[in-house]
CSV table of C-alpha atoms and ligand atoms in Angstrom, one decimal:
chain,number,residue,atom,x,y,z
A,268,MET,CA,-9.3,-4.5,-11.5
A,269,ASN,CA,-6.6,-7.3,-12.0
A,270,LYS,CA,-6.0,-8.4,-8.4
A,271,LEU,CA,-2.5,-9.7,-9.1
A,272,LEU,CA,-1.6,-5.9,-9.7
A,273,GLN,CA,-2.9,-4.5,-6.9
A,274,VAL,CA,-1.0,-2.7,-3.9
A,275,SER,CA,-2.2,-0.2,-1.5
A,276,LEU,CA,-0.6,2.5,0.1
A,277,LYS,CA,-2.2,2.4,3.8
A,278,ASN,CA,-6.1,3.2,3.3
A,279,ILE,CA,-5.5,3.7,-0.6
A,280,GLU,CA,-6.2,0.8,-3.1
A,281,LEU,CA,-4.0,0.8,-6.3
A,282,GLN,CA,-5.1,-0.9,-9.1
A,283,SER,CA,-1.2,-1.4,-10.2
A,284,PRO,CA,1.8,-0.4,-8.6
A,285,LEU,CA,2.8,2.2,-11.5
A,286,MET,CA,2.3,5.9,-10.7
A,287,THR,CA,3.9,8.9,-12.5
A,288,ALA,CA,6.6,10.5,-10.8
A,289,SER,CA,6.2,14.1,-9.9
A,290,GLY,CA,7.4,16.7,-12.6
A,291,THR,CA,7.1,14.3,-15.3
A,292,SER,CA,3.4,14.8,-16.2
A,293,GLY,CA,2.7,18.2,-15.5
A,294,HIS,CA,-0.4,18.9,-13.2
A,295,GLY,CA,-2.6,17.1,-15.3
A,296,ASN,CA,-4.2,19.5,-18.0
A,297,GLU,CA,-1.0,19.4,-20.3
A,298,ILE,CA,-0.8,15.5,-20.3
A,299,GLU,CA,-3.5,15.5,-23.1
A,300,VAL,CA,-2.2,11.8,-24.2
A,301,LEU,CA,-3.1,10.3,-20.6
A,302,ALA,CA,-6.8,11.9,-20.8
A,303,LYS,CA,-7.3,10.0,-23.9
A,304,SER,CA,-6.1,7.3,-23.3
A,305,PRO,CA,-8.2,4.8,-21.0
A,306,LYS,CA,-5.3,1.7,-21.5
A,307,ILE,CA,-2.1,4.4,-20.0
A,308,LEU,CA,-5.0,5.1,-17.2
A,309,SER,CA,-5.9,1.5,-16.3
A,310,SER,CA,-2.1,1.0,-16.0
A,311,LEU,CA,-1.7,3.3,-13.7
A,312,GLY,CA,-2.3,3.1,-10.0
A,313,ALA,CA,-2.1,6.6,-9.1
A,314,PHE,CA,-1.2,9.9,-10.9
A,315,VAL,CA,1.6,12.2,-9.3
A,316,THR,CA,0.9,16.0,-10.1
A,317,LYS,CA,4.4,18.3,-10.8
A,318,GLY,CA,5.5,20.1,-7.5
A,319,VAL,CA,3.0,23.1,-6.5
A,320,THR,CA,4.2,26.1,-4.3
A,321,LEU,CA,2.1,28.6,-2.4
A,322,LYS,CA,2.7,31.5,-4.7
A,323,PRO,CA,3.8,31.1,-8.3
A,324,LYS,CA,7.0,30.5,-9.6
A,325,GLU,CA,8.8,31.2,-12.6
A,326,GLY,CA,11.5,28.9,-13.0
A,327,ASN,CA,15.2,28.5,-13.5
A,328,PRO,CA,16.8,30.2,-16.3
A,329,GLU,CA,17.3,28.1,-19.8
A,330,PHE,CA,18.4,25.7,-20.5
A,331,ARG,CA,16.5,23.8,-18.3
A,332,ILE,CA,17.1,20.1,-19.5
A,333,VAL,CA,20.3,18.7,-20.7
A,334,GLU,CA,20.2,15.1,-22.5
A,335,THR,CA,23.2,13.0,-21.2
A,336,ARG,CA,24.2,9.4,-22.0
A,337,THR,CA,21.8,7.2,-19.7
A,338,GLY,CA,19.4,9.8,-18.8
A,339,ILE,CA,18.8,13.9,-18.4
A,340,LEU,CA,19.5,16.7,-16.2
A,341,ASN,CA,17.1,19.1,-15.3
A,342,SER,CA,16.7,22.4,-13.6
A,343,ILE,CA,13.2,23.4,-14.1
A,344,GLY,CA,13.0,25.5,-11.0
A,345,LEU,CA,9.6,24.3,-9.9
A,346,GLN,CA,8.0,26.5,-12.5
A,347,ASN,CA,4.3,26.4,-11.5
A,348,GLU,CA,1.1,29.1,-11.1
A,349,GLY,CA,1.0,28.9,-7.3
A,350,ALA,CA,-1.4,26.9,-5.2
A,351,ALA,CA,-4.8,29.3,-5.8
A,352,ILE,CA,-4.5,28.8,-9.8
A,353,PHE,CA,-3.7,24.9,-9.5
A,354,ILE,CA,-6.7,24.4,-7.1
A,355,GLU,CA,-9.2,26.5,-9.5
A,356,LYS,CA,-7.9,25.1,-12.8
A,357,GLU,CA,-5.9,22.1,-12.7
A,358,LEU,CA,-7.1,20.3,-10.1
A,359,PRO,CA,-11.0,19.9,-11.0
A,360,GLY,CA,-9.5,18.3,-14.5
A,361,LEU,CA,-7.6,15.5,-12.6
A,362,LEU,CA,-11.1,14.1,-11.5
A,363,ASN,CA,-11.8,12.7,-15.0
A,364,PHE,CA,-8.2,10.5,-14.6
A,365,ASP,CA,-10.5,8.2,-12.4
A,366,LEU,CA,-7.1,7.7,-10.1
A,367,PRO,CA,-6.2,8.4,-6.5
A,368,VAL,CA,-4.6,11.9,-7.0
A,369,PHE,CA,-1.5,12.6,-5.3
A,370,VAL,CA,-0.1,16.7,-5.0
A,371,ASN,CA,3.6,17.0,-4.7
A,372,ILE,CA,4.4,20.0,-2.9
A,373,SER,CA,7.6,22.4,-2.2
A,374,ALA,CA,8.3,25.1,-0.1
A,375,ASP,CA,10.6,27.4,1.0
A,376,SER,CA,10.1,27.2,4.7
A,377,VAL,CA,8.2,25.4,7.5
A,378,GLU,CA,5.7,27.6,7.6
A,379,GLU,CA,4.8,27.7,3.9
A,380,PHE,CA,5.0,24.0,4.0
A,381,GLY,CA,2.1,24.5,6.4
A,382,GLU,CA,-0.3,26.8,5.2
A,383,LEU,CA,-0.1,25.2,1.4
A,384,ALA,CA,-0.5,22.3,3.3
A,385,SER,CA,-3.9,23.5,4.4
A,386,CYS,CA,-5.1,25.0,1.3
A,387,LEU,CA,-5.2,21.5,-0.4
A,388,SER,CA,-6.7,20.5,2.9
A,389,ASP,CA,-10.0,22.2,2.0
A,390,ASN,CA,-12.7,19.7,2.5
A,391,ASP,CA,-14.3,20.6,-1.3
A,392,LEU,CA,-11.0,19.1,-2.7
A,393,SER,CA,-11.1,15.5,-0.7
A,394,GLN,CA,-13.1,14.0,-3.4
A,395,ILE,CA,-10.0,14.6,-5.7
A,396,ILE,CA,-6.8,14.4,-3.3
A,397,SER,CA,-6.0,11.3,-1.7
A,398,GLY,CA,-2.5,12.3,-0.8
A,399,ILE,CA,0.5,15.0,-0.4
A,400,GLU,CA,4.0,13.8,-1.7
A,401,ILE,CA,6.6,16.4,0.3
A,402,ASN,CA,9.0,17.0,-1.9
A,403,VAL,CA,12.1,17.9,0.5
A,404,SER,CA,14.5,16.8,-2.3
A,405,CYS,CA,14.5,19.2,-5.2
A,406,PRO,CA,18.3,19.7,-5.7
A,407,ASN,CA,17.9,23.1,-8.2
A,408,ILE,CA,16.4,25.5,-6.0
A,409,LYS,CA,18.0,28.2,-4.0
A,410,LYS,CA,16.2,28.0,-1.3
A,411,GLY,CA,15.7,24.7,0.5
A,412,GLY,CA,15.4,22.0,-1.5
A,413,SER,CA,17.2,18.8,-1.0
A,414,SER,CA,19.0,21.3,1.8
A,415,PHE,CA,15.9,20.2,3.5
A,416,GLY,CA,16.1,16.8,3.3
A,417,THR,CA,19.6,16.5,3.8
A,418,ASP,CA,18.7,17.6,7.4
A,419,PRO,CA,16.7,15.0,9.7
A,420,LYS,CA,15.4,17.3,12.1
A,421,MET,CA,14.2,19.7,9.6
A,422,VAL,CA,12.4,16.9,7.7
A,423,GLU,CA,10.8,15.6,10.7
A,424,ARG,CA,9.5,19.2,11.3
A,425,ILE,CA,8.2,19.9,7.8
A,426,VAL,CA,6.2,16.4,7.9
A,427,LYS,CA,4.8,17.5,11.4
A,428,THR,CA,3.4,20.5,10.3
A,429,VAL,CA,1.9,19.6,7.4
A,430,LYS,CA,0.5,16.4,9.1
A,431,LYS,CA,-1.1,18.5,11.3
A,432,ARG,CA,-2.9,20.7,8.6
A,433,VAL,CA,-4.2,18.5,6.7
A,434,ASP,CA,-7.3,15.9,7.3
A,435,PRO,CA,-6.3,12.8,8.6
A,436,SER,CA,-7.7,10.9,5.6
A,437,ILE,CA,-4.7,12.4,3.3
A,438,LEU,CA,-1.9,10.2,2.9
A,439,ILE,CA,1.3,11.8,3.5
A,440,ILE,CA,4.1,10.9,1.2
A,441,THR,CA,7.6,12.0,1.9
A,442,LYS,CA,9.8,12.2,-0.8
A,443,LEU,CA,13.8,11.7,0.3
A,444,THR,CA,16.9,13.1,-1.5
A,445,PRO,CA,19.8,10.6,-2.6
A,446,ASN,CA,22.1,13.8,-2.4
A,447,ILE,CA,23.1,12.1,1.2
A,448,THR,CA,25.2,9.5,2.6
A,449,ASP,CA,22.8,7.7,4.4
A,450,ILE,CA,18.9,8.2,3.5
A,451,THR,CA,17.8,6.1,6.3
A,452,LEU,CA,18.3,9.3,8.6
A,453,PRO,CA,15.6,11.1,7.1
A,454,ALA,CA,13.3,8.2,6.9
A,455,LYS,CA,13.2,7.7,10.3
A,456,ALA,CA,12.9,11.5,10.6
A,457,ALA,CA,10.0,11.7,8.3
A,458,ILE,CA,8.5,8.5,10.4
A,459,ALA,CA,9.2,10.4,13.4
A,460,GLY,CA,7.1,13.3,12.1
A,461,GLY,CA,4.2,11.0,10.7
A,462,THR,CA,4.7,10.6,7.6
A,463,ASP,CA,2.4,7.5,5.9
A,464,ALA,CA,4.4,6.8,2.9
A,465,LEU,CA,8.0,7.5,1.9
A,466,SER,CA,9.2,8.0,-1.9
A,467,MET,CA,12.6,7.9,-3.0
A,468,ILE,CA,14.4,8.8,-5.0
A,469,ASN,CA,14.6,12.4,-6.0
A,470,THR,CA,17.2,13.5,-8.9
A,471,ILE,CA,21.0,13.5,-8.2
A,472,ARG,CA,22.7,16.8,-8.3
A,473,GLY,CA,24.8,16.7,-11.8
A,474,MET,CA,25.8,19.5,-14.5
A,475,ALA,CA,27.0,19.4,-18.2
A,476,ILE,CA,29.5,22.3,-19.7
A,477,SER,CA,29.6,22.6,-23.3
A,478,ILE,CA,33.4,22.9,-24.8
A,479,ASP,CA,31.9,25.1,-27.6
A,480,THR,CA,31.3,28.2,-25.1
A,481,TRP,CA,32.9,26.8,-22.1
A,482,GLU,CA,30.1,27.5,-19.9
A,483,PRO,CA,27.7,25.1,-17.9
A,484,LEU,CA,25.1,23.9,-20.2
A,485,LEU,CA,22.1,25.0,-17.4
A,486,GLY,CA,21.2,28.1,-16.5
A,487,ASN,CA,21.1,27.3,-12.9
A,488,VAL,CA,24.6,25.4,-13.6
A,489,VAL,CA,23.0,22.6,-10.9
A,490,GLY,CA,20.7,20.1,-12.2
A,491,GLY,CA,19.2,16.8,-11.2
A,492,LEU,CA,20.0,13.6,-13.1
A,493,SER,CA,17.4,11.0,-13.7
A,494,GLY,CA,16.8,8.1,-16.1
A,495,PRO,CA,18.3,4.5,-16.1
A,496,ALA,CA,21.8,5.6,-15.0
A,497,ILE,CA,20.2,6.3,-11.4
A,498,LYS,CA,18.6,3.1,-11.2
A,499,PRO,CA,21.0,1.7,-9.3
A,500,VAL,CA,21.3,4.2,-6.8
A,501,GLY,CA,17.4,4.2,-6.3
A,502,LEU,CA,17.4,0.8,-5.9
A,503,LEU,CA,19.7,0.3,-3.2
A,504,MET,CA,18.0,3.2,-1.3
A,505,VAL,CA,14.9,1.5,-1.2
A,506,TYR,CA,16.8,-2.0,0.0
A,507,GLU,CA,18.3,0.1,2.9
A,508,CYS,CA,15.3,1.4,4.2
A,509,PHE,CA,13.4,-1.6,4.0
A,510,LYS,CA,16.0,-3.4,5.6
A,511,LYS,CA,17.5,-1.1,8.2
A,512,ILE,CA,14.2,0.7,9.5
A,513,PRO,CA,11.5,-1.4,11.1
A,514,GLU,CA,8.3,0.4,10.0
A,515,CYS,CA,9.5,-0.3,6.3
A,516,ARG,CA,10.4,-4.1,7.2
A,517,ARG,CA,6.7,-4.3,8.7
A,518,ARG,CA,5.2,-2.8,5.6
A,519,GLN,CA,3.9,-0.4,8.2
A,520,ILE,CA,5.0,2.5,6.3
A,521,PRO,CA,5.6,1.3,2.5
A,522,ILE,CA,7.7,2.4,0.0
A,523,ILE,CA,7.4,3.9,-3.5
A,524,GLY,CA,10.6,3.2,-5.4
A,525,ILE,CA,11.5,5.7,-8.3
A,526,GLY,CA,14.2,6.6,-10.2
A,527,GLY,CA,15.6,5.3,-14.1
A,528,ILE,CA,12.6,2.9,-14.2
A,529,SER,CA,12.1,2.2,-18.0
A,530,ASN,CA,10.7,-1.5,-18.4
A,531,TRP,CA,8.7,-4.2,-16.1
A,532,ARG,CA,12.2,-5.9,-14.7
A,533,ASP,CA,13.4,-2.4,-13.2
A,534,VAL,CA,9.3,-2.4,-11.2
A,535,ILE,CA,10.1,-6.5,-10.2
A,536,GLU,CA,13.5,-5.3,-9.1
A,537,TYR,CA,12.4,-2.5,-6.9
A,538,ILE,CA,9.5,-4.4,-5.3
A,539,LEU,CA,11.9,-7.2,-4.4
A,540,ALA,CA,14.1,-4.7,-2.9
A,541,GLY,CA,10.6,-3.4,-0.6
A,542,ALA,CA,9.2,-1.0,-2.3
A,543,THR,CA,4.8,-1.4,-2.9
A,544,ALA,CA,4.5,1.0,-5.8
A,545,THR,CA,6.8,2.7,-8.0
A,546,GLY,CA,7.2,5.8,-10.0
A,547,ILE,CA,8.4,6.2,-13.7
A,548,GLY,CA,9.5,9.7,-15.1
A,549,THR,CA,12.2,10.2,-17.8
A,550,SER,CA,11.1,6.9,-19.4
A,551,TRP,CA,8.1,8.3,-20.0
A,552,PHE,CA,9.5,11.1,-22.3
A,553,VAL,CA,11.2,8.9,-24.2
A,554,ASN,CA,8.7,5.8,-24.6
A,555,PRO,CA,4.9,6.9,-24.9
A,556,ASP,CA,3.7,3.2,-24.3
A,557,VAL,CA,5.9,2.9,-21.2
A,558,PHE,CA,3.1,2.2,-18.6
A,559,ILE,CA,1.2,-0.2,-20.5
A,560,GLU,CA,4.2,-2.1,-21.7
A,561,ILE,CA,5.2,-2.3,-17.8
A,562,HIS,CA,1.8,-3.0,-16.9
A,563,ASP,CA,1.5,-5.6,-19.6
A,564,GLY,CA,5.4,-7.1,-18.8
A,565,ILE,CA,4.6,-7.2,-15.3
A,566,LYS,CA,1.1,-9.1,-15.5
A,567,LYS,CA,2.7,-11.8,-17.7
A,568,TYR,CA,5.6,-12.3,-15.0
A,569,LEU,CA,3.5,-12.4,-12.0
A,570,LYS,CA,1.1,-14.9,-13.8
A,571,LYS,CA,4.1,-17.7,-15.0
A,572,LYS,CA,5.8,-17.1,-11.4
A,573,LYS,CA,2.6,-17.8,-10.3
A,574,VAL,CA,2.7,-15.1,-7.7
A,575,GLY,CA,1.0,-11.6,-6.6
A,576,ILE,CA,3.0,-8.4,-6.7
A,577,VAL,CA,2.3,-8.0,-3.0
A,578,ASP,CA,4.1,-11.6,-2.4
A,579,LEU,CA,7.1,-10.1,-3.9
A,580,ILE,CA,7.2,-7.1,-1.6
A,581,GLY,CA,11.2,-7.1,0.4
A,582,LYS,CA,11.1,-10.5,-1.5
A,583,VAL,CA,15.0,-10.1,-2.1
A,584,HIS,CA,15.5,-10.0,1.9
A,585,GLU,CA,14.5,-13.3,2.4
A,586,ALA,CA,16.9,-14.8,0.1
B,838,LIG,C1,11.7,17.3,-15.7
B,838,LIG,C2,11.5,17.1,-14.1
B,838,LIG,C3,10.9,17.5,-13.4
B,838,LIG,C4,10.7,16.6,-12.2
B,838,LIG,N1,9.9,17.5,-11.3
B,838,LIG,C5,9.8,17.4,-10.1
B,838,LIG,C6,8.9,18.0,-9.0
B,838,LIG,O1,8.2,19.0,-9.6
B,838,LIG,N2,8.8,17.6,-7.7
B,838,LIG,C7,9.6,16.4,-7.3
B,838,LIG,O2,9.3,16.1,-6.2
B,838,LIG,N3,9.9,15.8,-8.2
B,838,LIG,C8,10.2,16.2,-9.4
B,838,LIG,N4,11.1,15.4,-10.1
B,838,LIG,C9,12.0,14.5,-10.3
B,838,LIG,C10,11.2,12.8,-10.6
B,838,LIG,O3,9.8,13.0,-9.7
B,838,LIG,C11,12.0,11.8,-10.0
B,838,LIG,O4,12.0,11.4,-8.5
B,838,LIG,C12,13.3,11.4,-11.0
B,838,LIG,O5,13.2,12.0,-12.1
B,838,LIG,C13,13.4,9.9,-10.9
B,838,LIG,O6,12.9,9.4,-11.5
B,838,LIG,P1,12.9,8.8,-13.1
B,838,LIG,O7,14.7,8.7,-13.3
B,838,LIG,O8,12.0,8.0,-13.2
B,838,LIG,O9,12.8,10.0,-13.9
B,838,LIG,C14,11.3,15.9,-11.7
B,838,LIG,C15,12.3,15.0,-12.5
B,838,LIG,C16,12.0,15.6,-13.8
B,838,LIG,C17,13.5,14.7,-15.3
């Protein structure tokens, strides 16, 4: 394990600050390239699954992805086979990655979040699941989604409910939406509810229109924008949470910075803003070597600067 790149999220040691961003690497089985590439696996610190719901979800009508000039719009609508099939068929395969696994969860109600969390907290699963990432921030589902994430009281209730239903050894991460003016409000609410870590950002609401048919291009009309275009937004939100929330500043509540990362410089910027680890999604669709390249780039940078990655967390705030 390379000590320079090692970080920890509470009790979980990560060999690198790089994680997959939920929804961009499937539930694991789909990503053959990952299973067959020890180099990619050794550049990752953790694997985050696509969103799982209690019952199967068909997802949104097509089109579900539209390319934009500096990113993509997606409105997948959380398509998945539901918790029971995920646990039986997908989860065991994730053991082969030999990485901490964080399961991303979504639900239509507080009660459903609780039920789902308790399914995942079964004793037999504890050797596979290191953490649960609560998605209170999906912008393209009709019920819940980011409307949960923009209501601090609701965020607190969801986190409290999930926390109550899982084994205390499971790390609870709350994933926040950028579709709000002040992200520190739901962040503080998540902390009040007992979250162990925060992740930000999910996608930003957007749309695209066909000038041939004069119709919206996405079947769902609304989608979530991701990719390089959103990096400055994610960066500012990490910066603000670290600056304004004492638990983040004291590093009691680590932040996972996500949004638009496409090279090692982006990761360093997120770490300087206050992130402890980072998630990478859309760039991985474009460049299959992105994790390896970023890992190697950070390693060289840290050696040159003669520091470890943890020395840089929140460093911009000392300036
Ligand atoms: C196709 C696609 C599916 C996604 N699915 C989920 C999901 O199931 N749960 C979730 O919390 N975020 C989901 N996201 C959001 C990403 O995890 C991430 O927060 C966002 O894409 C910003 O990171 P990026 O710019 O590196 O892609 C999805 C994003 C994309 C592009």
